[in-house]
Amino acid sequence: MTAPQTVLGLETSCDETAAAVVRRHADGRAEVLSSIVGSQIAAHAPYGGVVPEIAARAHVETIEAIAEAALAEAGMGYGDLTGVAATAGPGLVGGVMVGLSFGKAVALARGLPLVAVNHLEGHAVSARLGAEIAYPFLLLLVSGGHCQLLEVAGVGACRRLGSTIDDAAGEAFDKIAKAMGLPYPGGPALEALAEGGDPANFTLPRMLLGRKDCDFSFSGLKTAAARLAEGVTEPQARRDLAACVQAAIATQLAEKSDRAMQAYALDHAGQGLRFVVAGGVAANRAVRTRLQDVAAARGFSFAAPPLAYCTDNAAMIALAGAERLALGMSDPLDAVARPRWPLDAVAAAASPTHTPGRKGAKA
Ligand code: KG4
Ligand code: ZN
């Protein structure tokens, strides 16, 4: 038993400016006291994707008001907090710096401990905002920037079993949706269009399914679907294509998760087998259903975050911070923003804080 933690979470790593107050009770139960997500979708929509400079400026303009709104909704002031948790990466570094600097200012002014949270650790704990899930568990983290399978042994203890060798699944949803003329962000729009579509009406490539590893690839699917989209204009055919794309992505996620479950089950014989899916794509019903079926067939329990905590939010960042604070872990006020920051401890140690190159956080 540890003392309860009441943590202000801040999330600014992409196109959402978010703040939340989460209380982690002494028994480990998480209670979301407030969660506010200020979306910048309208600002980026004309460009069909997130423009980093626009995102960073918008975070600067709104972070203080959103943090104060989160405190007001929780019925408290800065003085009621026991800690501050801010995303410190990976992500668009201009935005990350805004939230992290704001968090440092609150921590300094109020004498509170700061936790510089890995955004992916936030996603990893997000399902715990809706249900109590014990460690260890097998995690499929599937969002706009990431697609990986991880063994999560405890707070900050992750081992990567597989990841995408090119695009993330959410990125595939977004780019194919854009090629089909759907609005940004593409995932939810494509899911809506897929309703009433026949997922067997087009043939799309089945990427890497013959390989025995747990890695993903979506670039071939993206190219094939974008090429098909050019000639598909009839409304029912568009619904069919959307349903095919969604099914192809769900199939790959399910088959690689199935493979990871087999490996995980061998390593955890005699223990409770738990499978968790998190990240924006976990909001997709077809994906959830496929994963739920695979988990049931392999004897794993299945958990996904409540829908509001699948896509980026600050409640998951606050909880990740609270879990660390409960273990006596915090970070110095000179903690740096990290554009790239693998969750896997071995990979993180091998990756310097700042690295040049084109490959972003998804790697
Ligand atoms: O977790 P998230 O908000 O941001 C990252 O950390 O990347 O995930 C956003 C991604 C986007 O690519 C979006 O299109 C996708 O999640 N997404 C969905 C759905 N809702 C969000 N993809 C498919 N179906 C959905 N319902
Ligand atoms: Zn995210």
Short mmCIF file of C-alpha atoms and ligand atoms in Angstrom, two decimals, residues 13 119 123 143 146 279 310-312 316, ligand 2:
data_model
loop_
_atom_site.label_atom_id
_atom_site.label_comp_id
_atom_site.label_asym_id
_atom_site.label_seq_id
_atom_site.Cartn_x
_atom_site.Cartn_y
_atom_site.Cartn_z
CA SER A 13 3.08 15.27 -28.33
CA HIS A 119 3.84 8.76 -24.31
CA HIS A 123 -0.89 4.19 -23.91
CA SER A 143 -1.89 4.15 -33.10
CA HIS A 146 3.18 3.28 -33.49
CA GLY A 279 -3.83 3.40 -28.99
CA CYS A 310 -7.83 5.06 -26.94
CA THR A 311 -6.79 8.20 -28.80
CA ASP A 312 -4.36 10.66 -27.25
CA MET A 316 -3.25 8.06 -19.41
ZN ZN B 2 -0.66 8.34 -28.91
#
